[in-house]
Amino acid sequence: MTEKFDPAPPDKNAEDLKRGIRRDKARDDELNKGLKDSFPASDPVSSTQASKATPDA
C-alpha cells in the first residue's frame, strides 16, 4: 500500500524519441532534395508515393 501512484506511466507502444527525430529528419531531407531537384517548377513536390494497392483514378 506504500506504492507511489504514477498518473502517467510510460507508454509501452510509444516510438523512441531519437528514432522519431531521425525519421523526421530523413523525411525533411528527402523533401528538400526533391524541392532542389525540381526547381524552378510550378508543381508541388510530393514526399510520398502512391501505394500499389490504390488504383490511379
mmCIF file with all atom_site columns, C-alpha atoms in Angstrom:
data_model
loop_
_atom_site.group_PDB
_atom_site.id
_atom_site.type_symbol
_atom_site.label_atom_id
_atom_site.label_alt_id
_atom_site.label_comp_id
_atom_site.label_asym_id
_atom_site.label_entity_id
_atom_site.label_seq_id
_atom_site.pdbx_PDB_ins_code
_atom_site.Cartn_x
_atom_site.Cartn_y
_atom_site.Cartn_z
_atom_site.occupancy
_atom_site.B_iso_or_equiv
_atom_site.pdbx_formal_charge
_atom_site.auth_seq_id
_atom_site.auth_comp_id
_atom_site.auth_asym_id
_atom_site.auth_atom_id
_atom_site.pdbx_PDB_model_num
ATOM 1  C CA . MET A 1 1  ? 0.000  0.000  0.000   1.00 0.00 ? 1  MET A CA 1
ATOM 2  C CA . THR A 1 2  ? 3.004  2.320  0.138   1.00 0.00 ? 2  THR A CA 1
ATOM 3  C CA . GLU A 1 3  ? 3.465  2.113  -3.656  1.00 0.00 ? 3  GLU A CA 1
ATOM 4  C CA . LYS A 1 4  ? 3.517  5.598  -5.159  1.00 0.00 ? 4  LYS A CA 1
ATOM 5  C CA . PHE A 1 5  ? 0.804  6.336  -7.736  1.00 0.00 ? 5  PHE A CA 1
ATOM 6  C CA . ASP A 1 6  ? 2.140  7.374  -11.153 1.00 0.00 ? 6  ASP A CA 1
ATOM 7  C CA . PRO A 1 7  ? -0.623 9.205  -13.076 1.00 0.00 ? 7  PRO A CA 1
ATOM 8  C CA . ALA A 1 8  ? 1.301  8.993  -16.360 1.00 0.00 ? 8  ALA A CA 1
ATOM 9  C CA . PRO A 1 9  ? 3.163  5.697  -16.672 1.00 0.00 ? 9  PRO A CA 1
ATOM 10 C CA . PRO A 1 10 ? 5.457  5.346  -19.703 1.00 0.00 ? 10 PRO A CA 1
ATOM 11 C CA . ASP A 1 11 ? 3.706  4.295  -22.882 1.00 0.00 ? 11 ASP A CA 1
ATOM 12 C CA . LYS A 1 12 ? 4.986  0.866  -23.928 1.00 0.00 ? 12 LYS A CA 1
ATOM 13 C CA . ASN A 1 13 ? 3.835  1.471  -27.516 1.00 0.00 ? 13 ASN A CA 1
ATOM 14 C CA . ALA A 1 14 ? 5.330  4.937  -27.942 1.00 0.00 ? 14 ALA A CA 1
ATOM 15 C CA . GLU A 1 15 ? 8.046  5.432  -30.519 1.00 0.00 ? 15 GLU A CA 1
ATOM 16 C CA . ASP A 1 16 ? 11.581 6.044  -29.309 1.00 0.00 ? 16 ASP A CA 1
ATOM 17 C CA . LEU A 1 17 ? 12.216 9.806  -29.342 1.00 0.00 ? 17 LEU A CA 1
ATOM 18 C CA . LYS A 1 18 ? 15.624 9.585  -31.038 1.00 0.00 ? 18 LYS A CA 1
ATOM 19 C CA . ARG A 1 19 ? 14.287 7.237  -33.731 1.00 0.00 ? 19 ARG A CA 1
ATOM 20 C CA . GLY A 1 20 ? 11.386 9.624  -34.384 1.00 0.00 ? 20 GLY A CA 1
ATOM 21 C CA . ILE A 1 21 ? 13.731 12.577 -34.725 1.00 0.00 ? 21 ILE A CA 1
ATOM 22 C CA . ARG A 1 22 ? 15.937 10.645 -37.185 1.00 0.00 ? 22 ARG A CA 1
ATOM 23 C CA . ARG A 1 23 ? 12.870 9.603  -39.216 1.00 0.00 ? 23 ARG A CA 1
ATOM 24 C CA . ASP A 1 24 ? 11.568 13.185 -39.323 1.00 0.00 ? 24 ASP A CA 1
ATOM 25 C CA . LYS A 1 25 ? 14.987 14.480 -40.391 1.00 0.00 ? 25 LYS A CA 1
ATOM 26 C CA . ALA A 1 26 ? 15.210 11.846 -43.129 1.00 0.00 ? 26 ALA A CA 1
ATOM 27 C CA . ARG A 1 27 ? 11.773 12.841 -44.477 1.00 0.00 ? 27 ARG A CA 1
ATOM 28 C CA . ASP A 1 28 ? 12.712 16.507 -44.336 1.00 0.00 ? 28 ASP A CA 1
ATOM 29 C CA . ASP A 1 29 ? 15.967 15.812 -46.199 1.00 0.00 ? 29 ASP A CA 1
ATOM 30 C CA . GLU A 1 30 ? 14.041 13.881 -48.902 1.00 0.00 ? 30 GLU A CA 1
ATOM 31 C CA . LEU A 1 31 ? 11.587 16.747 -49.322 1.00 0.00 ? 31 LEU A CA 1
ATOM 32 C CA . ASN A 1 32 ? 14.394 19.324 -49.533 1.00 0.00 ? 32 ASN A CA 1
ATOM 33 C CA . LYS A 1 33 ? 16.209 17.209 -52.140 1.00 0.00 ? 33 LYS A CA 1
ATOM 34 C CA . GLY A 1 34 ? 13.004 16.926 -54.153 1.00 0.00 ? 34 GLY A CA 1
ATOM 35 C CA . LEU A 1 35 ? 12.485 20.663 -53.989 1.00 0.00 ? 35 LEU A CA 1
ATOM 36 C CA . LYS A 1 36 ? 16.047 21.371 -55.141 1.00 0.00 ? 36 LYS A CA 1
ATOM 37 C CA . ASP A 1 37 ? 15.784 18.813 -57.974 1.00 0.00 ? 37 ASP A CA 1
ATOM 38 C CA . SER A 1 38 ? 12.508 20.276 -59.259 1.00 0.00 ? 38 SER A CA 1
ATOM 39 C CA . PHE A 1 39 ? 13.374 23.975 -59.046 1.00 0.00 ? 39 PHE A CA 1
ATOM 40 C CA . PRO A 1 40 ? 12.104 26.004 -60.881 1.00 0.00 ? 40 PRO A CA 1
ATOM 41 C CA . ALA A 1 41 ? 8.755  24.329 -61.330 1.00 0.00 ? 41 ALA A CA 1
ATOM 42 C CA . SER A 1 42 ? 5.116  25.121 -60.845 1.00 0.00 ? 42 SER A CA 1
ATOM 43 C CA . ASP A 1 43 ? 4.015  21.723 -59.473 1.00 0.00 ? 43 ASP A CA 1
ATOM 44 C CA . PRO A 1 44 ? 4.458  20.997 -55.759 1.00 0.00 ? 44 PRO A CA 1
ATOM 45 C CA . VAL A 1 45 ? 6.706  18.136 -54.730 1.00 0.00 ? 45 VAL A CA 1
ATOM 46 C CA . SER A 1 46 ? 5.143  15.064 -53.121 1.00 0.00 ? 46 SER A CA 1
ATOM 47 C CA . SER A 1 47 ? 7.218  13.402 -50.422 1.00 0.00 ? 47 SER A CA 1
ATOM 48 C CA . THR A 1 48 ? 5.088  10.252 -50.633 1.00 0.00 ? 48 THR A CA 1
ATOM 49 C CA . GLN A 1 49 ? 4.348  7.749  -53.349 1.00 0.00 ? 49 GLN A CA 1
ATOM 50 C CA . ALA A 1 50 ? 1.017  6.149  -54.045 1.00 0.00 ? 50 ALA A CA 1
ATOM 51 C CA . SER A 1 51 ? 0.777  2.569  -52.899 1.00 0.00 ? 51 SER A CA 1
ATOM 52 C CA . LYS A 1 52 ? 0.407  -0.185 -55.483 1.00 0.00 ? 52 LYS A CA 1
ATOM 53 C CA . ALA A 1 53 ? -2.941 -1.107 -53.895 1.00 0.00 ? 53 ALA A CA 1
ATOM 54 C CA . THR A 1 54 ? -4.502 2.221  -54.873 1.00 0.00 ? 54 THR A CA 1
ATOM 55 C CA . PRO A 1 55 ? -5.616 2.384  -58.499 1.00 0.00 ? 55 PRO A CA 1
ATOM 56 C CA . ASP A 1 56 ? -4.989 5.569  -60.413 1.00 0.00 ? 56 ASP A CA 1
ATOM 57 C CA . ALA A 1 57 ? -8.259 7.359  -60.939 1.00 0.00 ? 57 ALA A CA 1
#
